[in-house]
Structure formats: structure tokens, C-alpha cells
PDB file of N, CA, C, O and CB in Angstrom:
ATOM      1  N   UNK A   1      10.743  -8.675  40.539  1.00  0.00           N
ATOM      2  CA  UNK A   1      12.112  -8.489  40.975  1.00  0.00           C
ATOM      3  C   UNK A   1      12.592  -9.778  41.631  1.00  0.00           C
ATOM      4  O   UNK A   1      11.842 -10.461  42.329  1.00  0.00           O
ATOM      5  CB  UNK A   1      12.232  -7.286  41.948  1.00  0.00           C
ATOM      6  N   UNK A   2      13.836 -10.084  41.392  1.00  0.00           N
ATOM      7  CA  UNK A   2      14.467 -11.252  42.000  1.00  0.00           C
ATOM      8  C   UNK A   2      15.542 -10.781  42.972  1.00  0.00           C
ATOM      9  O   UNK A   2      16.291  -9.849  42.678  1.00  0.00           O
ATOM     10  CB  UNK A   2      15.073 -12.194  40.915  1.00  0.00           C
ATOM     11  N   UNK A   3      15.612 -11.417  44.107  1.00  0.00           N
ATOM     12  CA  UNK A   3      16.615 -11.090  45.105  1.00  0.00           C
ATOM     13  C   UNK A   3      17.908 -11.801  44.728  1.00  0.00           C
ATOM     14  O   UNK A   3      17.987 -13.029  44.786  1.00  0.00           O
ATOM     15  CB  UNK A   3      16.143 -11.491  46.537  1.00  0.00           C
ATOM     16  N   UNK A   4      18.915 -11.034  44.346  1.00  0.00           N
ATOM     17  CA  UNK A   4      20.201 -11.608  43.937  1.00  0.00           C
ATOM     18  C   UNK A   4      21.259 -11.395  45.020  1.00  0.00           C
ATOM     19  O   UNK A   4      22.416 -11.106  44.715  1.00  0.00           O
ATOM     20  CB  UNK A   4      20.672 -10.985  42.605  1.00  0.00           C
ATOM     21  N   UNK A   5      20.868 -11.534  46.249  1.00  0.00           N
ATOM     22  CA  UNK A   5      21.812 -11.333  47.352  1.00  0.00           C
ATOM     23  C   UNK A   5      21.819  -9.893  47.813  1.00  0.00           C
ATOM     24  O   UNK A   5      20.917  -9.455  48.527  1.00  0.00           O
ATOM     25  CB  UNK A   5      23.215 -11.749  46.939  1.00  0.00           C
ATOM     26  N   UNK A   6      22.843  -9.154  47.403  1.00  0.00           N
ATOM     27  CA  UNK A   6      23.008  -7.776  47.848  1.00  0.00           C
ATOM     28  C   UNK A   6      22.133  -6.797  47.073  1.00  0.00           C
ATOM     29  O   UNK A   6      21.927  -5.668  47.518  1.00  0.00           O
ATOM     30  CB  UNK A   6      24.453  -7.369  47.723  1.00  0.00           C
ATOM     31  N   UNK A   7      21.620  -7.212  45.930  1.00  0.00           N
ATOM     32  CA  UNK A   7      20.822  -6.312  45.093  1.00  0.00           C
ATOM     33  C   UNK A   7      19.582  -7.017  44.576  1.00  0.00           C
ATOM     34  O   UNK A   7      19.501  -8.245  44.552  1.00  0.00           O
ATOM     35  CB  UNK A   7      21.653  -5.786  43.918  1.00  0.00           C
ATOM     36  N   UNK A   8      18.609  -6.198  44.160  1.00  0.00           N
ATOM     37  CA  UNK A   8      17.449  -6.735  43.467  1.00  0.00           C
ATOM     38  C   UNK A   8      17.712  -6.657  41.968  1.00  0.00           C
ATOM     39  O   UNK A   8      18.417  -5.759  41.507  1.00  0.00           O
ATOM     40  CB  UNK A   8      16.146  -5.962  43.854  1.00  0.00           C
ATOM     41  N   UNK A   9      17.158  -7.581  41.214  1.00  0.00           N
ATOM     42  CA  UNK A   9      17.344  -7.585  39.766  1.00  0.00           C
ATOM     43  C   UNK A   9      15.986  -7.720  39.091  1.00  0.00           C
ATOM     44  O   UNK A   9      15.140  -8.483  39.557  1.00  0.00           O
ATOM     45  CB  UNK A   9      18.297  -8.732  39.327  1.00  0.00           C
ATOM     46  N   UNK A  10      15.761  -6.978  37.979  1.00  0.00           N
ATOM     47  CA  UNK A  10      14.500  -7.115  37.263  1.00  0.00           C
ATOM     48  C   UNK A  10      14.402  -8.503  36.637  1.00  0.00           C
ATOM     49  O   UNK A  10      15.403  -9.088  36.222  1.00  0.00           O
ATOM     50  CB  UNK A  10      14.367  -6.022  36.182  1.00  0.00           C
ATOM     51  N   UNK A  11      13.193  -9.009  36.579  1.00  0.00           N
ATOM     52  CA  UNK A  11      12.999 -10.357  36.048  1.00  0.00           C
ATOM     53  C   UNK A  11      12.504 -10.374  34.610  1.00  0.00           C
ATOM     54  O   UNK A  11      12.418 -11.444  34.007  1.00  0.00           O
ATOM     55  CB  UNK A  11      12.032 -11.105  36.910  1.00  0.00           C
ATOM     56  N   UNK A  12      12.178  -9.220  34.047  1.00  0.00           N
ATOM     57  CA  UNK A  12      11.758  -9.189  32.649  1.00  0.00           C
ATOM     58  C   UNK A  12      12.319  -7.944  31.969  1.00  0.00           C
ATOM     59  O   UNK A  12      12.615  -6.949  32.630  1.00  0.00           O
ATOM     60  CB  UNK A  12      10.213  -9.223  32.536  1.00  0.00           C
ATOM     61  N   UNK A  13      12.461  -8.004  30.657  1.00  0.00           N
ATOM     62  CA  UNK A  13      13.061  -6.899  29.905  1.00  0.00           C
ATOM     63  C   UNK A  13      12.227  -5.632  29.993  1.00  0.00           C
ATOM     64  O   UNK A  13      12.778  -4.533  30.036  1.00  0.00           O
ATOM     65  CB  UNK A  13      13.243  -7.290  28.450  1.00  0.00           C
ATOM     66  N   UNK A  14      10.903  -5.768  30.020  1.00  0.00           N
ATOM     67  CA  UNK A  14      10.038  -4.584  30.112  1.00  0.00           C
ATOM     68  C   UNK A  14      10.309  -3.817  31.408  1.00  0.00           C
ATOM     69  O   UNK A  14      10.403  -2.590  31.401  1.00  0.00           O
ATOM     70  CB  UNK A  14       8.545  -4.993  30.037  1.00  0.00           C
ATOM     71  N   UNK A  15      10.432  -4.537  32.504  1.00  0.00           N
ATOM     72  CA  UNK A  15      10.722  -3.895  33.780  1.00  0.00           C
ATOM     73  C   UNK A  15      12.111  -3.257  33.743  1.00  0.00           C
ATOM     74  O   UNK A  15      12.291  -2.147  34.244  1.00  0.00           O
ATOM     75  CB  UNK A  15      10.624  -4.914  34.937  1.00  0.00           C
ATOM     76  N   UNK A  16      13.085  -3.936  33.162  1.00  0.00           N
ATOM     77  CA  UNK A  16      14.433  -3.400  33.058  1.00  0.00           C
ATOM     78  C   UNK A  16      14.428  -2.102  32.255  1.00  0.00           C
ATOM     79  O   UNK A  16      15.100  -1.142  32.632  1.00  0.00           O
ATOM     80  CB  UNK A  16      15.373  -4.428  32.412  1.00  0.00           C
ATOM     81  N   UNK A  17      13.675  -2.061  31.150  1.00  0.00           N
ATOM     82  CA  UNK A  17      13.592  -0.848  30.346  1.00  0.00           C
ATOM     83  C   UNK A  17      12.925   0.282  31.123  1.00  0.00           C
ATOM     84  O   UNK A  17      13.372   1.427  31.067  1.00  0.00           O
ATOM     85  CB  UNK A  17      12.827  -1.120  29.051  1.00  0.00           C
ATOM     86  N   UNK A  18      11.857  -0.040  31.846  1.00  0.00           N
ATOM     87  CA  UNK A  18      11.190   0.968  32.671  1.00  0.00           C
ATOM     88  C   UNK A  18      12.148   1.540  33.712  1.00  0.00           C
ATOM     89  O   UNK A  18      12.157   2.746  33.956  1.00  0.00           O
ATOM     90  CB  UNK A  18       9.956   0.367  33.361  1.00  0.00           C
ATOM     91  N   UNK A  19      12.940   0.690  34.313  1.00  0.00           N
ATOM     92  CA  UNK A  19      13.906   1.143  35.309  1.00  0.00           C
ATOM     93  C   UNK A  19      14.985   2.017  34.672  1.00  0.00           C
ATOM     94  O   UNK A  19      15.391   3.020  35.258  1.00  0.00           O
ATOM     95  CB  UNK A  19      14.546  -0.057  36.012  1.00  0.00           C
ATOM     96  N   UNK A  20      15.452   1.646  33.481  1.00  0.00           N
ATOM     97  CA  UNK A  20      16.439   2.473  32.787  1.00  0.00           C
ATOM     98  C   UNK A  20      15.854   3.844  32.448  1.00  0.00           C
ATOM     99  O   UNK A  20      16.513   4.870  32.614  1.00  0.00           O
ATOM    100  CB  UNK A  20      16.925   1.770  31.505  1.00  0.00           C
ATOM    101  N   UNK A  21      14.615   3.846  31.974  1.00  0.00           N
ATOM    102  CA  UNK A  21      13.951   5.116  31.640  1.00  0.00           C
ATOM    103  C   UNK A  21      13.798   6.002  32.873  1.00  0.00           C
ATOM    104  O   UNK A  21      14.029   7.210  32.807  1.00  0.00           O
ATOM    105  CB  UNK A  21      12.572   4.852  31.013  1.00  0.00           C
ATOM    106  N   UNK A  22      13.414   5.410  33.979  1.00  0.00           N
ATOM    107  CA  UNK A  22      13.259   6.174  35.214  1.00  0.00           C
ATOM    108  C   UNK A  22      14.602   6.718  35.693  1.00  0.00           C
ATOM    109  O   UNK A  22      14.680   7.846  36.179  1.00  0.00           O
ATOM    110  CB  UNK A  22      12.624   5.304  36.304  1.00  0.00           C
ATOM    111  N   UNK A  23      15.656   5.918  35.556  1.00  0.00           N
ATOM    112  CA  UNK A  23      16.991   6.380  35.933  1.00  0.00           C
ATOM    113  C   UNK A  23      17.411   7.572  35.072  1.00  0.00           C
ATOM    114  O   UNK A  23      17.988   8.528  35.591  1.00  0.00           O
ATOM    115  CB  UNK A  23      18.015   5.235  35.797  1.00  0.00           C
ATOM    116  N   UNK A  24      17.136   7.531  33.779  1.00  0.00           N
ATOM    117  CA  UNK A  24      17.448   8.647  32.890  1.00  0.00           C
ATOM    118  C   UNK A  24      16.647   9.892  33.257  1.00  0.00           C
ATOM    119  O   UNK A  24      17.181  11.001  33.245  1.00  0.00           O
ATOM    120  CB  UNK A  24      17.175   8.259  31.440  1.00  0.00           C
ATOM    121  N   UNK A  25      15.369   9.712  33.583  1.00  0.00           N
ATOM    122  CA  UNK A  25      14.534  10.833  33.985  1.00  0.00           C
ATOM    123  C   UNK A  25      15.085  11.478  35.251  1.00  0.00           C
ATOM    124  O   UNK A  25      15.154  12.703  35.349  1.00  0.00           O
ATOM    125  CB  UNK A  25      13.086  10.375  34.203  1.00  0.00           C
ATOM    126  N   UNK A  26      15.472  10.665  36.204  1.00  0.00           N
ATOM    127  CA  UNK A  26      16.041  11.178  37.450  1.00  0.00           C
ATOM    128  C   UNK A  26      17.369  11.884  37.201  1.00  0.00           C
ATOM    129  O   UNK A  26      17.629  12.935  37.787  1.00  0.00           O
ATOM    130  CB  UNK A  26      16.234  10.041  38.455  1.00  0.00           C
ATOM    131  N   UNK A  27      18.205  11.323  36.346  1.00  0.00           N
ATOM    132  CA  UNK A  27      19.484  11.951  36.023  1.00  0.00           C
ATOM    133  C   UNK A  27      19.276  13.325  35.411  1.00  0.00           C
ATOM    134  O   UNK A  27      19.978  14.275  35.757  1.00  0.00           O
ATOM    135  CB  UNK A  27      20.289  11.070  35.070  1.00  0.00           C
ATOM    136  N   UNK A  28      18.321  13.435  34.510  1.00  0.00           N
ATOM    137  CA  UNK A  28      18.011  14.713  33.885  1.00  0.00           C
ATOM    138  C   UNK A  28      17.520  15.723  34.923  1.00  0.00           C
ATOM    139  O   UNK A  28      17.927  16.885  34.909  1.00  0.00           O
ATOM    140  CB  UNK A  28      16.959  14.527  32.785  1.00  0.00           C
ATOM    141  N   UNK A  29      16.649  15.276  35.816  1.00  0.00           N
ATOM    142  CA  UNK A  29      16.141  16.150  36.871  1.00  0.00           C
ATOM    143  C   UNK A  29      17.262  16.605  37.797  1.00  0.00           C
ATOM    144  O   UNK A  29      17.307  17.768  38.198  1.00  0.00           O
ATOM    145  CB  UNK A  29      15.055  15.436  37.675  1.00  0.00           C
ATOM    146  N   UNK A  30      18.154  15.703  38.133  1.00  0.00           N
ATOM    147  CA  UNK A  30      19.277  16.038  39.003  1.00  0.00           C
ATOM    148  C   UNK A  30      20.165  17.080  38.337  1.00  0.00           C
ATOM    149  O   UNK A  30      20.570  18.048  38.980  1.00  0.00           O
ATOM    150  CB  UNK A  30      20.094  14.779  39.348  1.00  0.00           C
ATOM    151  N   UNK A  31      20.471  16.894  37.055  1.00  0.00           N
ATOM    152  CA  UNK A  31      21.298  17.871  36.335  1.00  0.00           C
ATOM    153  C   UNK A  31      20.630  19.246  36.328  1.00  0.00           C
ATOM    154  O   UNK A  31      21.288  20.263  36.548  1.00  0.00           O
ATOM    155  CB  UNK A  31      21.556  17.398  34.888  1.00  0.00           C
ATOM    156  N   UNK A  32      19.332  19.269  36.075  1.00  0.00           N
ATOM    157  CA  UNK A  32      18.605  20.538  36.060  1.00  0.00           C
ATOM    158  C   UNK A  32      18.652  21.192  37.444  1.00  0.00           C
ATOM    159  O   UNK A  32      18.910  22.391  37.553  1.00  0.00           O
ATOM    160  CB  UNK A  32      17.137  20.319  35.616  1.00  0.00           C
ATOM    161  N   UNK A  33      18.410  20.425  38.481  1.00  0.00           N
ATOM    162  CA  UNK A  33      18.438  20.968  39.835  1.00  0.00           C
ATOM    163  C   UNK A  33      19.831  21.471  40.204  1.00  0.00           C
ATOM    164  O   UNK A  33      19.954  22.487  40.889  1.00  0.00           O
ATOM    165  CB  UNK A  33      17.980  19.911  40.836  1.00  0.00           C
ATOM    166  N   UNK A  34      20.875  20.785  39.767  1.00  0.00           N
ATOM    167  CA  UNK A  34      22.234  21.242  40.053  1.00  0.00           C
ATOM    168  C   UNK A  34      22.511  22.568  39.343  1.00  0.00           C
ATOM    169  O   UNK A  34      23.158  23.450  39.909  1.00  0.00           O
ATOM    170  CB  UNK A  34      23.266  20.177  39.622  1.00  0.00           C
ATOM    171  N   UNK A  35      22.025  22.713  38.109  1.00  0.00           N
ATOM    172  CA  UNK A  35      22.188  23.976  37.380  1.00  0.00           C
ATOM    173  C   UNK A  35      21.462  25.110  38.095  1.00  0.00           C
ATOM    174  O   UNK A  35      22.011  26.201  38.256  1.00  0.00           O
ATOM    175  CB  UNK A  35      21.664  23.839  35.938  1.00  0.00           C
ATOM    176  N   UNK A  36      20.234  24.853  38.521  1.00  0.00           N
ATOM    177  CA  UNK A  36      19.457  25.873  39.228  1.00  0.00           C
ATOM    178  C   UNK A  36      20.117  26.208  40.560  1.00  0.00           C
ATOM    179  O   UNK A  36      20.179  27.375  40.946  1.00  0.00           O
ATOM    180  CB  UNK A  36      18.004  25.395  39.454  1.00  0.00           C
ATOM    181  N   UNK A  37      20.605  25.206  41.255  1.00  0.00           N
ATOM    182  CA  UNK A  37      21.286  25.412  42.531  1.00  0.00           C
ATOM    183  C   UNK A  37      22.511  26.303  42.339  1.00  0.00           C
ATOM    184  O   UNK A  37      22.725  27.236  43.114  1.00  0.00           O
ATOM    185  CB  UNK A  37      21.697  24.062  43.152  1.00  0.00           C
ATOM    186  N   UNK A  38      23.304  26.027  41.329  1.00  0.00           N
ATOM    187  CA  UNK A  38      24.496  26.829  41.059  1.00  0.00           C
ATOM    188  C   UNK A  38      24.118  28.270  40.727  1.00  0.00           C
ATOM    189  O   UNK A  38      24.778  29.206  41.180  1.00  0.00           O
ATOM    190  CB  UNK A  38      25.305  26.215  39.906  1.00  0.00           C
ATOM    191  N   UNK A  39      23.058  28.452  39.939  1.00  0.00           N
ATOM    192  CA  UNK A  39      22.621  29.791  39.579  1.00  0.00           C
ATOM    193  C   UNK A  39      22.166  30.558  40.823  1.00  0.00           C
ATOM    194  O   UNK A  39      22.537  31.716  41.014  1.00  0.00           O
ATOM    195  CB  UNK A  39      21.485  29.725  38.542  1.00  0.00           C
ATOM    196  N   UNK A  40      21.368  29.910  41.660  1.00  0.00           N
ATOM    197  CA  UNK A  40      20.893  30.562  42.881  1.00  0.00           C
ATOM    198  C   UNK A  40      22.044  30.881  43.827  1.00  0.00           C
ATOM    199  O   UNK A  40      22.034  31.926  44.476  1.00  0.00           O
ATOM    200  CB  UNK A  40      19.868  29.680  43.587  1.00  0.00           C
ATOM    201  N   UNK A  41      23.021  30.008  43.914  1.00  0.00           N
ATOM    202  CA  UNK A  41      24.190  30.271  44.754  1.00  0.00           C
ATOM    203  C   UNK A  41      24.934  31.492  44.253  1.00  0.00           C
ATOM    204  O   UNK A  41      25.350  32.339  45.044  1.00  0.00           O
ATOM    205  CB  UNK A  41      25.126  29.054  44.783  1.00  0.00           C
ATOM    206  N   UNK A  42      25.103  31.586  42.948  1.00  0.00           N
ATOM    207  CA  UNK A  42      25.785  32.731  42.357  1.00  0.00           C
ATOM    208  C   UNK A  42      25.037  34.029  42.652  1.00  0.00           C
ATOM    209  O   UNK A  42      25.643  35.037  43.016  1.00  0.00           O
ATOM    210  CB  UNK A  42      25.932  32.539  40.847  1.00  0.00           C
ATOM    211  N   UNK A  43      23.727  33.992  42.493  1.00  0.00           N
ATOM    212  CA  UNK A  43      22.906  35.178  42.737  1.00  0.00           C
ATOM    213  C   UNK A  43      22.971  35.583  44.205  1.00  0.00           C
ATOM    214  O   UNK A  43      23.157  36.760  44.514  1.00  0.00           O
ATOM    215  CB  UNK A  43      21.447  34.921  42.321  1.00  0.00           C
ATOM    216  N   UNK A  44      22.820  34.620  45.113  1.00  0.00           N
ATOM    217  CA  UNK A  44      22.819  34.963  46.540  1.00  0.00           C
ATOM    218  C   UNK A  44      24.195  35.438  46.995  1.00  0.00           C
ATOM    219  O   UNK A  44      24.286  36.344  47.823  1.00  0.00           O
ATOM    220  CB  UNK A  44      22.378  33.755  47.381  1.00  0.00           C
ATOM    221  N   UNK A  45      25.271  34.844  46.470  1.00  0.00           N
ATOM    222  CA  UNK A  45      26.612  35.301  46.835  1.00  0.00           C
ATOM    223  C   UNK A  45      26.842  36.725  46.342  1.00  0.00           C
ATOM    224  O   UNK A  45      27.429  37.539  47.054  1.00  0.00           O
ATOM    225  CB  UNK A  45      27.685  34.356  46.258  1.00  0.00           C
ATOM    226  N   UNK A  46      26.393  37.028  45.151  1.00  0.00           N
ATOM    227  CA  UNK A  46      26.534  38.383  44.625  1.00  0.00           C
ATOM    228  C   UNK A  46      25.737  39.364  45.492  1.00  0.00           C
ATOM    229  O   UNK A  46      26.208  40.460  45.794  1.00  0.00           O
ATOM    230  CB  UNK A  46      26.058  38.449  43.147  1.00  0.00           C
ATOM    231  N   UNK A  47      24.540  38.962  45.883  1.00  0.00           N
ATOM    232  CA  UNK A  47      23.712  39.809  46.741  1.00  0.00           C
ATOM    233  C   UNK A  47      24.341  40.019  48.099  1.00  0.00           C
ATOM    234  O   UNK A  47      24.316  41.129  48.629  1.00  0.00           O
ATOM    235  CB  UNK A  47      22.336  39.206  46.906  1.00  0.00           C
ATOM    236  N   UNK A  48      24.904  38.969  48.669  1.00  0.00           N
ATOM    237  CA  UNK A  48      25.560  39.087  49.973  1.00  0.00           C
ATOM    238  C   UNK A  48      26.764  40.023  49.889  1.00  0.00           C
ATOM    239  O   UNK A  48      27.005  40.806  50.808  1.00  0.00           O
ATOM    240  CB  UNK A  48      25.999  37.700  50.484  1.00  0.00           C
ATOM    241  N   UNK A  49      27.508  39.948  48.811  1.00  0.00           N
ATOM    242  CA  UNK A  49      28.669  40.818  48.640  1.00  0.00           C
ATOM    243  C   UNK A  49      28.225  42.269  48.517  1.00  0.00           C
ATOM    244  O   UNK A  49      28.856  43.165  49.077  1.00  0.00           O
ATOM    245  CB  UNK A  49      29.487  40.400  47.402  1.00  0.00           C
ATOM    246  N   UNK A  50      27.144  42.501  47.787  1.00  0.00           N
ATOM    247  CA  UNK A  50      26.620  43.860  47.640  1.00  0.00           C
ATOM    248  C   UNK A  50      26.174  44.423  48.978  1.00  0.00           C
ATOM    249  O   UNK A  50      26.505  45.558  49.322  1.00  0.00           O
ATOM    250  CB  UNK A  50      25.456  43.882  46.650  1.00  0.00           C
ATOM    251  N   UNK A  51      25.431  43.637  49.726  1.00  0.00           N
ATOM    252  CA  UNK A  51      24.914  44.085  51.016  1.00  0.00           C
ATOM    253  C   UNK A  51      26.063  44.298  52.004  1.00  0.00           C
ATOM    254  O   UNK A  51      26.075  45.287  52.736  1.00  0.00           O
ATOM    255  CB  UNK A  51      23.901  43.063  51.578  1.00  0.00           C
ATOM    256  N   UNK A  52      27.012  43.388  52.027  1.00  0.00           N
ATOM    257  CA  UNK A  52      28.140  43.482  52.969  1.00  0.00           C
ATOM    258  C   UNK A  52      29.044  44.663  52.662  1.00  0.00           C
ATOM    259  O   UNK A  52      29.509  45.349  53.573  1.00  0.00           O
ATOM    260  CB  UNK A  52      28.958  42.200  52.944  1.00  0.00           C
ATOM    261  N   UNK A  53      29.294  44.902  51.375  1.00  0.00           N
ATOM    262  CA  UNK A  53      30.238  45.934  51.008  1.00  0.00           C
ATOM    263  C   UNK A  53      29.590  47.245  50.617  1.00  0.00           C
ATOM    264  O   UNK A  53      30.259  48.276  50.543  1.00  0.00           O
ATOM    265  CB  UNK A  53      31.079  45.458  49.901  1.00  0.00           C
ATOM    266  N   UNK A  54      28.306  47.212  50.370  1.00  0.00           N
ATOM    267  CA  UNK A  54      27.623  48.412  49.887  1.00  0.00           C
ATOM    268  C   UNK A  54      28.065  48.740  48.476  1.00  0.00           C
ATOM    269  O   UNK A  54      29.113  48.281  48.021  1.00  0.00           O
ATOM    270  CB  UNK A  54      27.891  49.603  50.815  1.00  0.00           C
ATOM    271  N   UNK A  55      27.298  49.499  47.816  1.00  0.00           N
ATOM    272  CA  UNK A  55      27.586  49.942  46.455  1.00  0.00           C
ATOM    273  C   UNK A  55      28.357  51.240  46.557  1.00  0.00           C
ATOM    274  O   UNK A  55      27.908  52.164  47.234  1.00  0.00           O
ATOM    275  CB  UNK A  55      26.279  50.119  45.608  1.00  0.00           C
ATOM    276  N   UNK A  56      29.488  51.337  45.913  1.00  0.00           N
ATOM    277  CA  UNK A  56      30.315  52.536  45.980  1.00  0.00           C
ATOM    278  C   UNK A  56      29.611  53.761  45.388  1.00  0.00           C
ATOM    279  O   UNK A  56      30.022  54.892  45.649  1.00  0.00           O
ATOM    280  CB  UNK A  56      31.626  52.296  45.256  1.00  0.00           C
ATOM    281  N   UNK A  57      28.569  53.550  44.604  1.00  0.00           N
ATOM    282  CA  UNK A  57      27.830  54.658  43.994  1.00  0.00           C
ATOM    283  C   UNK A  57      26.546  54.991  44.737  1.00  0.00           C
ATOM    284  O   UNK A  57      25.742  55.784  44.248  1.00  0.00           O
ATOM    285  CB  UNK A  57      27.507  54.331  42.559  1.00  0.00           C
ATOM    286  N   UNK A  58      26.340  54.407  45.898  1.00  0.00           N
ATOM    287  CA  UNK A  58      25.127  54.665  46.654  1.00  0.00           C
ATOM    288  C   UNK A  58      24.827  53.488  47.554  1.00  0.00           C
ATOM    289  O   UNK A  58      25.642  52.575  47.682  1.00  0.00           O
ATOM    290  CB  UNK A  58      23.946  54.944  45.719  1.00  0.00           C
ATOM    291  N   UNK A  59      23.644  53.505  48.188  1.00  0.00           N
ATOM    292  CA  UNK A  59      23.282  52.410  49.100  1.00  0.00           C
ATOM    293  C   UNK A  59      23.007  51.125  48.329  1.00  0.00           C
ATOM    294  O   UNK A  59      22.754  51.168  47.125  1.00  0.00           O
ATOM    295  CB  UNK A  59      22.049  52.793  49.939  1.00  0.00           C
ATOM    296  N   UNK A  60      23.055  49.979  49.012  1.00  0.00           N
ATOM    297  CA  UNK A  60      22.739  48.714  48.363  1.00  0.00           C
ATOM    298  C   UNK A  60      21.342  48.758  47.743  1.00  0.00           C
ATOM    299  O   UNK A  60      20.443  49.450  48.222  1.00  0.00           O
ATOM    300  CB  UNK A  60      22.842  47.558  49.368  1.00  0.00           C
ATOM    301  N   UNK A  61      21.200  48.007  46.681  1.00  0.00           N
ATOM    302  CA  UNK A  61      19.923  47.924  45.981  1.00  0.00           C
ATOM    303  C   UNK A  61      18.861  47.427  46.940  1.00  0.00           C
ATOM    304  O   UNK A  61      19.107  46.501  47.713  1.00  0.00           O
ATOM    305  CB  UNK A  61      20.021  46.999  44.746  1.00  0.00           C
ATOM    306  N   UNK A  62      17.691  48.027  46.901  1.00  0.00           N
ATOM    307  CA  UNK A  62      16.587  47.610  47.762  1.00  0.00           C
ATOM    308  C   UNK A  62      16.469  48.442  49.007  1.00  0.00           C
ATOM    309  O   UNK A  62      15.540  48.256  49.794  1.00  0.00           O
ATOM    310  CB  UNK A  62      16.743  46.181  48.141  1.00  0.00           C
ATOM    311  N   UNK A  63      17.381  49.344  49.199  1.00  0.00           N
ATOM    312  CA  UNK A  63      17.302  50.191  50.403  1.00  0.00           C
ATOM    313  C   UNK A  63      16.886  51.574  49.999  1.00  0.00           C
ATOM    314  O   UNK A  63      16.756  52.453  50.851  1.00  0.00           O
ATOM    315  CB  UNK A  63      18.652  50.236  51.163  1.00  0.00           C
TER     316      UNK A  63
END
């Protein structure tokens, strides 16, 4: 790596490719985690609404 002032820069193409590959891997992981996070938020919000309001046909699930 070369110090280019405010940023570091790769000094060879192999390192640059490795860094690009790692960035893509991280991006994919982030997208997956965001999808899982959204799904869990949806599930927990639905559960909170059920518990808070009760089921009109009986007690909340799990009771």
C-alpha cells in the first residue's frame, strides 16, 4: 500500500483485485443482513401489535 495523503492506495493490480473482491463480498453480506433485519423487524412489529391489541378471536398466540 502507498500513502497517497488522505487515503491508502494499492501498489499492485493483484492487491487491487483482492480489495475489489473483498468489497463485493462485504456488499453482498450487507445486503443479506439488511434483508434479514427488515424481515425480523416486520415479524417483531407484527408480534408486538398482536400482544398489545390481543387477538379478537381469543388470547394472543403463546398464551
